[in-house]
Coordinates of C-alpha atoms in Angstrom, one line a residue:
M1 CA 0.1 0.0 0.0
R2 CA 1.2 3.5 -0.8
M3 CA 1.4 5.8 2.4
S4 CA 3.0 8.9 3.7
V5 CA 4.3 9.6 7.2
I6 CA 4.2 13.3 8.0
G7 CA 6.8 14.0 10.6
C8 CA 10.2 12.2 10.7
G9 CA 11.2 12.6 14.2
Y10 CA 11.6 9.7 16.6
L11 CA 8.1 8.3 16.0
G12 CA 7.8 9.0 12.3
A13 CA 11.2 7.7 11.2
V14 CA 10.7 4.5 13.0
H15 CA 7.2 4.1 11.7
A16 CA 8.2 4.9 8.1
A17 CA 11.1 2.4 8.1
A18 CA 9.1 -0.3 9.8
M19 CA 6.2 0.0 7.2
A20 CA 8.6 -0.2 4.3
S21 CA 10.2 -3.3 5.8
I22 CA 6.8 -5.1 5.7
G23 CA 6.2 -4.2 2.0
H24 CA 4.4 -0.8 1.8
D25 CA 5.5 2.0 -0.4
V26 CA 6.4 4.8 2.1
V27 CA 7.4 8.5 1.8
G28 CA 8.5 10.3 4.9
I29 CA 8.0 14.0 5.0
D30 CA 9.4 16.6 7.3
V31 CA 10.1 20.4 7.2
D32 CA 13.6 19.8 8.5
E33 CA 15.7 19.4 5.4
D34 CA 18.8 18.3 7.4
R35 CA 16.9 15.5 8.9
I36 CA 15.5 14.5 5.6
S37 CA 19.1 14.5 4.2
T38 CA 20.4 12.3 7.0
L39 CA 17.5 9.8 6.7
S40 CA 17.9 9.6 2.9
S41 CA 21.5 8.7 3.4
G42 CA 20.4 5.7 5.5
E43 CA 21.5 7.0 8.8
A44 CA 19.2 7.7 11.8
P45 CA 19.4 11.2 13.3
F46 CA 19.2 9.7 16.9
F47 CA 20.2 6.5 18.5
E48 CA 17.8 3.7 18.2
P49 CA 18.8 0.1 17.8
Q50 CA 18.2 -1.6 14.5
L51 CA 16.8 1.6 12.9
S52 CA 19.8 2.4 10.6
E53 CA 19.7 -1.1 9.3
L54 CA 16.0 -0.9 8.6
L55 CA 16.4 2.5 6.9
Q56 CA 19.2 1.2 4.5
A57 CA 17.1 -1.8 3.6
G58 CA 14.1 0.3 2.8
L59 CA 16.0 2.8 0.8
A60 CA 17.8 0.1 -1.1
S61 CA 14.5 -1.7 -1.9
G62 CA 13.0 1.4 -3.3
R63 CA 10.0 1.2 -0.9
L64 CA 11.2 4.0 1.3
R65 CA 12.1 7.6 0.5
F66 CA 12.1 10.9 2.3
S67 CA 11.2 14.4 1.2
A68 CA 10.7 18.0 2.5
R69 CA 7.8 18.6 0.1
M70 CA 4.3 17.9 1.3
Q71 CA 3.1 17.5 -2.3
D72 CA 5.0 14.2 -2.3
A73 CA 2.3 12.7 0.0
E74 CA -0.4 13.1 -2.7
G75 CA -1.6 9.8 -4.1
S76 CA -1.1 7.8 -0.8
A77 CA -4.0 5.9 0.5
V78 CA -2.9 6.4 4.2
H79 CA -1.3 9.5 5.7
F80 CA 0.1 8.9 9.2
I81 CA 0.5 12.1 11.4
A82 CA 3.6 11.6 13.6
V83 CA 4.7 15.0 14.7
G84 CA 5.7 16.0 18.1
T85 CA 3.3 17.4 20.8
P86 CA 5.6 18.9 23.4
Q87 CA 4.6 20.6 26.6
L88 CA 3.4 24.1 26.2
P89 CA 6.0 26.6 27.4
G90 CA 5.0 27.9 30.8
G91 CA 2.1 25.4 31.1
H92 CA 1.2 21.7 31.3
A93 CA -1.0 21.3 28.2
A94 CA 0.1 19.8 25.0
D95 CA 1.3 22.1 22.2
L96 CA -0.7 21.1 19.2
R97 CA 0.9 23.6 16.7
F98 CA 2.7 20.9 14.8
V99 CA -0.3 18.7 14.5
D100 CA -2.3 21.6 13.2
A101 CA 0.4 22.6 10.8
A102 CA 0.6 19.0 9.5
I103 CA -3.1 19.0 8.8
D104 CA -2.9 22.4 7.1
G105 CA -0.1 21.3 4.9
L106 CA -1.8 17.9 4.0
L107 CA -5.3 19.4 3.3
P108 CA -4.5 20.4 -0.5
H109 CA -3.3 17.0 -1.3
L110 CA -6.0 14.8 0.0
R111 CA -8.5 12.8 -2.0
A112 CA -11.9 11.5 -1.3
G113 CA -11.4 8.0 0.4
D114 CA -7.9 8.8 1.7
V115 CA -7.3 7.9 5.3
V116 CA -5.5 10.2 7.7
A117 CA -4.3 8.3 10.8
G118 CA -3.1 10.3 13.8
K119 CA -0.3 8.7 15.7
S120 CA 0.7 11.7 17.8
T121 CA -0.2 11.8 21.5
V122 CA -3.0 14.3 21.7
P123 CA -5.5 15.5 24.4
V124 CA -8.9 13.9 24.0
G125 CA -11.2 15.9 21.7
T126 CA -8.3 16.8 19.2
A127 CA -9.5 14.2 16.7
E128 CA -13.0 15.4 16.6
R129 CA -11.7 18.9 15.8
L130 CA -9.5 17.8 13.1
A131 CA -12.1 15.6 11.6
E132 CA -14.3 18.6 11.0
R133 CA -11.4 20.3 9.2
L134 CA -11.0 17.2 6.9
S135 CA -14.6 16.9 6.1
P136 CA -14.6 19.0 2.8
T137 CA -11.9 16.6 1.4
R138 CA -14.0 13.7 2.1
A139 CA -10.9 12.0 3.7
T140 CA -11.5 10.0 6.9
L141 CA -9.7 10.7 10.0
V142 CA -8.8 7.8 12.4
W143 CA -6.7 7.8 15.5
N144 CA -3.9 5.2 15.9
P145 CA -1.8 5.8 19.0
E146 CA 1.6 4.5 19.4
F147 CA 3.0 2.5 22.4
L148 CA 6.7 2.6 21.7
R149 CA 9.4 2.2 24.2
E150 CA 12.6 4.0 23.3
G151 CA 15.3 1.4 22.7
W152 CA 12.7 -0.9 21.5
A153 CA 10.8 1.1 19.1
V154 CA 11.6 -1.0 15.9
H155 CA 10.5 -4.1 18.0
D156 CA 7.4 -2.5 19.2
T157 CA 6.3 -1.2 15.8
L158 CA 6.7 -4.6 14.0
T159 CA 5.5 -6.8 16.9
P160 CA 3.2 -4.5 18.9
D161 CA 1.3 -5.9 21.9
R162 CA -1.9 -4.4 20.7
L163 CA -3.2 -2.1 18.0
V164 CA -5.8 0.6 18.7
V165 CA -7.6 2.4 15.9
G166 CA -10.3 5.0 16.8
A167 CA -12.8 5.6 14.0
P168 CA -15.9 7.5 13.3
S169 CA -19.2 5.6 13.3
G170 CA -20.6 4.8 9.9
P171 CA -19.4 3.2 6.6
D172 CA -16.5 5.7 6.1
G173 CA -15.2 4.8 9.5
D174 CA -15.6 1.1 8.9
R175 CA -13.7 1.3 5.7
A176 CA -10.9 3.3 7.3
A177 CA -10.7 0.8 10.1
D178 CA -10.4 -2.0 7.4
T179 CA -7.8 0.0 5.5
L180 CA -5.6 0.0 8.8
R181 CA -6.2 -3.6 9.3
Q182 CA -4.6 -4.2 5.9
V183 CA -1.7 -1.9 6.8
Y184 CA -1.0 -3.9 9.9
A185 CA -1.8 -7.3 8.4
P186 CA 1.5 -9.1 9.3
A187 CA 1.2 -8.2 12.9
I188 CA -2.5 -9.0 13.2
D189 CA -2.0 -12.3 11.4
A190 CA 0.8 -13.1 14.0
G191 CA -1.9 -12.7 16.8
T192 CA -1.6 -8.9 17.7
P193 CA -5.0 -7.9 19.0
Y194 CA -6.8 -5.3 16.8
L195 CA -9.1 -3.0 18.7
V196 CA -11.5 -0.6 17.0
T197 CA -13.0 2.1 19.2
D198 CA -14.5 5.6 18.8
L199 CA -12.0 8.5 18.3
A200 CA -12.1 9.7 22.0
T201 CA -11.4 6.3 23.5
A202 CA -8.3 5.8 21.1
E203 CA -7.1 9.3 22.2
L204 CA -7.5 8.4 25.9
V205 CA -5.7 5.0 25.6
K206 CA -2.2 6.5 25.3
G207 CA -2.7 9.0 28.0
A208 CA -4.2 6.6 30.3
A209 CA -1.5 4.0 29.7
N210 CA 1.3 6.4 30.5
A211 CA -0.5 7.7 33.6
F212 CA -0.8 4.1 35.0
L213 CA 2.8 3.4 34.2
A214 CA 4.0 6.6 35.9
T215 CA 1.8 5.8 38.9
K216 CA 3.3 2.3 39.3
I217 CA 6.8 3.7 39.0
S218 CA 6.1 6.5 41.5
F219 CA 4.2 4.1 43.8
I220 CA 7.4 1.9 44.3
N221 CA 9.5 5.0 44.7
A222 CA 7.2 6.1 47.5
M223 CA 7.6 2.7 49.0
A224 CA 11.3 3.3 48.8
E225 CA 11.0 6.4 50.9
I226 CA 9.1 4.4 53.6
A227 CA 11.6 1.4 53.3
E228 CA 14.5 3.8 53.9
A229 CA 12.8 5.2 57.1
A230 CA 11.9 1.7 58.3
G231 CA 15.2 0.0 57.6
A232 CA 13.6 -2.3 54.9
D233 CA 14.7 -3.1 51.4
V234 CA 12.4 -2.0 48.6
T235 CA 14.0 -4.4 46.1
L236 CA 12.8 -7.4 48.2
L237 CA 9.5 -5.6 48.7
A238 CA 9.0 -5.3 44.9
D239 CA 9.9 -9.0 44.5
A240 CA 7.2 -9.9 47.0
L241 CA 4.7 -7.6 45.4
G242 CA 5.5 -8.8 42.0
H243 CA 4.4 -12.4 42.6
D244 CA 0.9 -11.1 43.0
T245 CA -0.5 -11.6 39.6
R246 CA -2.7 -8.6 40.0
I247 CA 0.3 -6.4 40.4
G248 CA 3.3 -7.9 38.5
R249 CA 7.0 -7.2 38.8
R250 CA 7.5 -5.0 35.7
Y251 CA 7.9 -1.3 36.4
L252 CA 8.3 -1.9 40.1
G253 CA 12.0 -1.0 40.1
A254 CA 12.7 1.8 42.5
G255 CA 15.3 4.4 41.6
I256 CA 15.6 8.0 40.6
G257 CA 12.5 7.9 38.5
F258 CA 11.3 8.3 35.0
G259 CA 12.1 10.9 32.3
G260 CA 12.2 11.3 28.5
G261 CA 10.3 13.0 26.0
C262 CA 7.0 11.3 26.6
L263 CA 6.0 10.2 30.2
P264 CA 6.5 13.4 32.1
K265 CA 4.8 15.7 29.6
D266 CA 2.1 13.2 28.7
I267 CA 0.8 12.8 32.3
R268 CA 0.9 16.6 32.7
A269 CA -1.0 17.0 29.6
F270 CA -3.5 14.4 30.6
A271 CA -4.1 16.0 34.0
A272 CA -4.4 19.5 32.2
R273 CA -7.1 18.2 29.8
A274 CA -8.9 16.6 32.7
E275 CA -9.0 20.1 34.3
E276 CA -10.5 21.6 31.0
L277 CA -13.2 19.0 31.0
G278 CA -14.1 19.7 34.6
R279 CA -12.7 16.5 36.0
G280 CA -9.5 17.5 37.4
D281 CA -10.3 15.8 40.6
A282 CA -10.4 12.4 39.0
V283 CA -6.8 12.5 38.2
G284 CA -5.5 14.7 41.0
F285 CA -3.2 11.9 42.1
L286 CA -1.0 12.4 39.0
R287 CA 0.2 15.7 40.6
E288 CA 1.5 13.7 43.4
V289 CA 3.0 11.0 41.0
D290 CA 4.8 13.8 39.3
M291 CA 6.2 15.2 42.7
I292 CA 7.2 11.8 44.0
N293 CA 9.2 11.3 40.6
L294 CA 11.0 14.6 40.9
R295 CA 11.7 14.0 44.7
R296 CA 13.8 10.9 43.8
R297 CA 16.3 13.0 42.1
D298 CA 16.8 15.0 45.3
R299 CA 17.2 11.8 47.2
A300 CA 19.9 10.6 44.9
V301 CA 21.9 13.8 45.4
Q302 CA 21.5 13.5 49.0
L303 CA 22.8 10.0 49.1
V304 CA 26.0 11.3 47.5
V305 CA 26.3 14.3 50.0
D306 CA 25.8 11.9 52.9
A307 CA 28.4 9.4 51.6
L308 CA 30.9 12.2 51.3
G309 CA 30.3 13.4 54.8
G310 CA 28.6 16.6 53.5
L311 CA 31.8 17.7 51.8
V312 CA 30.9 17.8 48.1
F313 CA 32.7 20.8 46.9
G314 CA 35.8 20.0 44.7
R315 CA 35.2 16.2 45.0
R316 CA 35.5 14.3 41.8
I317 CA 32.2 12.4 41.1
A318 CA 31.7 10.0 38.1
V319 CA 28.1 9.9 36.9
L320 CA 27.5 6.8 34.9
G321 CA 24.8 7.7 32.5
A322 CA 23.2 10.8 30.7
A323 CA 20.3 9.3 28.7
F324 CA 17.0 9.0 30.5
K325 CA 17.1 5.2 29.9
P326 CA 19.4 2.7 28.3
F327 CA 19.5 2.0 24.5
S328 CA 18.8 5.6 23.9
D329 CA 20.5 9.0 23.3
D330 CA 17.5 10.9 24.6
I331 CA 18.2 13.4 27.3
R332 CA 14.9 15.0 27.4
D333 CA 13.9 15.4 31.1
S334 CA 16.6 13.0 32.0
P335 CA 16.8 12.2 35.7
A336 CA 20.6 11.1 35.1
L337 CA 21.5 14.6 33.8
D338 CA 19.4 16.4 36.4
V339 CA 21.4 14.6 39.3
A340 CA 24.6 15.5 37.5
V341 CA 23.7 19.1 37.2
R342 CA 22.6 19.4 40.9
L343 CA 25.9 17.8 42.0
R344 CA 27.8 20.3 39.8
G345 CA 25.6 23.0 41.4
L346 CA 27.0 22.0 44.8
G347 CA 30.5 22.5 43.6
A348 CA 31.5 19.0 42.7
D349 CA 34.0 18.1 39.9
V350 CA 31.3 16.1 37.9
V351 CA 32.4 13.7 34.9
V352 CA 29.6 12.3 33.0
T353 CA 29.9 9.2 30.7
D354 CA 27.3 7.5 28.5
P355 CA 27.5 5.0 25.6
A356 CA 25.2 7.2 23.3
A357 CA 24.2 10.5 24.9
I358 CA 27.6 12.3 25.4
D359 CA 27.1 14.7 22.5
N360 CA 23.5 15.6 23.3
A361 CA 24.4 16.1 26.9
A362 CA 27.5 18.2 26.3
A363 CA 25.4 20.5 24.0
L364 CA 22.8 21.1 26.6
H365 CA 25.0 21.2 29.6
P366 CA 28.5 22.3 28.7
Q367 CA 29.3 23.1 32.3
L368 CA 29.8 19.5 33.1
G369 CA 32.8 17.3 32.4
Y370 CA 32.6 14.4 30.1
A371 CA 34.4 11.2 29.3
R372 CA 33.6 9.0 26.4
E373 CA 35.2 5.9 28.1
R374 CA 33.8 4.6 31.2
D375 CA 37.0 3.8 32.9
D376 CA 38.2 7.4 32.2
A377 CA 35.2 8.7 34.1
L378 CA 35.9 6.4 37.1
R379 CA 39.6 7.3 37.4
D380 CA 40.3 9.1 40.7
A381 CA 36.6 9.6 41.5
D382 CA 35.6 10.2 45.1
A383 CA 32.2 8.8 44.3
V384 CA 30.6 6.9 41.5
V385 CA 26.8 7.4 40.8
V386 CA 25.0 5.0 38.5
V387 CA 21.9 6.8 37.1
T388 CA 21.3 4.9 33.7
E389 CA 21.3 1.2 33.8
W390 CA 23.3 0.5 30.6
D391 CA 24.7 -3.0 30.5
E392 CA 28.2 -1.4 30.7
Y393 CA 27.5 -0.4 34.2
R394 CA 24.8 -2.8 35.5
R395 CA 26.4 -6.1 34.3
D396 CA 29.9 -5.5 32.7
L397 CA 31.4 -3.2 35.3
S398 CA 33.5 -5.3 37.9
P399 CA 33.5 -3.7 41.3
V400 CA 37.2 -5.1 41.7
L401 CA 38.2 -3.4 38.4
A402 CA 36.5 -0.2 39.4
A403 CA 38.2 -0.2 42.8
G404 CA 41.5 0.0 41.2
L405 CA 40.5 3.2 39.4
V406 CA 38.7 5.3 41.9
R407 CA 40.2 7.4 44.8
R408 CA 37.4 6.3 47.2
R409 CA 35.1 3.2 47.1
I410 CA 31.8 5.0 47.2
V411 CA 29.0 4.0 44.9
I412 CA 25.5 5.3 44.8
D413 CA 23.2 2.9 42.9
G414 CA 20.4 5.2 41.6
R415 CA 18.7 2.5 39.7
N416 CA 19.2 -0.5 42.1
C417 CA 20.7 -2.4 39.2
L418 CA 24.1 -3.4 40.8
D419 CA 24.8 -6.6 42.9
A420 CA 25.0 -4.9 46.2
A421 CA 26.6 -7.9 47.9
A422 CA 29.4 -8.1 45.2
W423 CA 30.3 -4.5 45.4
R424 CA 30.3 -4.5 49.2
A425 CA 32.5 -7.7 49.2
A426 CA 35.0 -5.6 47.0
G427 CA 35.2 -3.1 49.8
W428 CA 32.8 -0.5 48.5
D429 CA 30.5 1.8 50.5
Y430 CA 27.4 0.8 48.5
R431 CA 24.1 2.9 48.9
G432 CA 20.9 2.1 46.9
M433 CA 17.6 3.7 46.7
G434 CA 15.3 2.5 49.4
R435 CA 17.8 -0.2 50.4
R436 CA 19.4 -0.9 53.7

């Protein structure tokens, strides 16, 4: 099937490459000509495992191309809207300027019977408003939210755990839903559930999913605060809770909290939209979820200060991680970088290392020190802080090797990802989040 993907940032580039890989003829369109040039050369403009290989294969096959001209979308049967919806400056609501601009640019190139499929995360009610703008073209708007995990985006696009399509009622909506069923036929044939809903429900699904995940993460971090006060171990607590099938162990890892370009801004936008609908009280708990999450960064810094006896100024601190999560170079709202910046603000000599995010971090925070090699960051450190659970730190870093590099054997495990017993056995003062 011939299709366009409007917006070739993180979501759009992955979606375009993945759709081409399953046999569709795809044109990705973006106003950023530098981004288009990079993608057209077969390189991803950001770090995402498997994406460059997928881009190169799609370009070589002739099924994938990129353009800065909206008119190149003309003739496609399906047009995916995959632009960003950042948080409004000075507020919590979603900024829909890019979504509106994408629709405005696409309108002259739509034909009767075309399907416009929104993938961007938007406040409930947005699709209904956009559908009215599309009505003169006789194209049909559906909403098809994405559920991608950074670092696993290619996998999640090709083998999703569910597909949701919100469509208007009536024959046009039915035809549009059937068209999307054809688009995703390989995943559906492999057993992926395909759920057809109304537009509003499809819009709510993404926000509700992120709100639930954020709540679960902040819940275990709240338990970490109590565990510290009571002398308990939050990792053992999470293990015990995880055996309850109603709860499950996933996303019950206590640490310095969540970040990135989606979860924080999406839960704020979700709450802001609830306020606009007069139902703010129903999601009032999300404000506390957000506060708990931010508070964990304070706690990580305090653990460093306590371990150094309150004397942080001039101490060399190795911060292992800059990206908000492993397998990504995304530093948006990164708890890891926030901890590093706060320690620098206390006068510490901070050296940050990360396998993928060094360049992004250095561009945003040039006041920090950086080391491309892990061991260079560790050398002569007075304290080590693990803030992103890359395998290079979580699994591959020997506490004995590290002990031979640092000045003082102090490690703060901001992700509770290290083997505490092994590090203590190697003579380290090990301190975790919510652990004895």
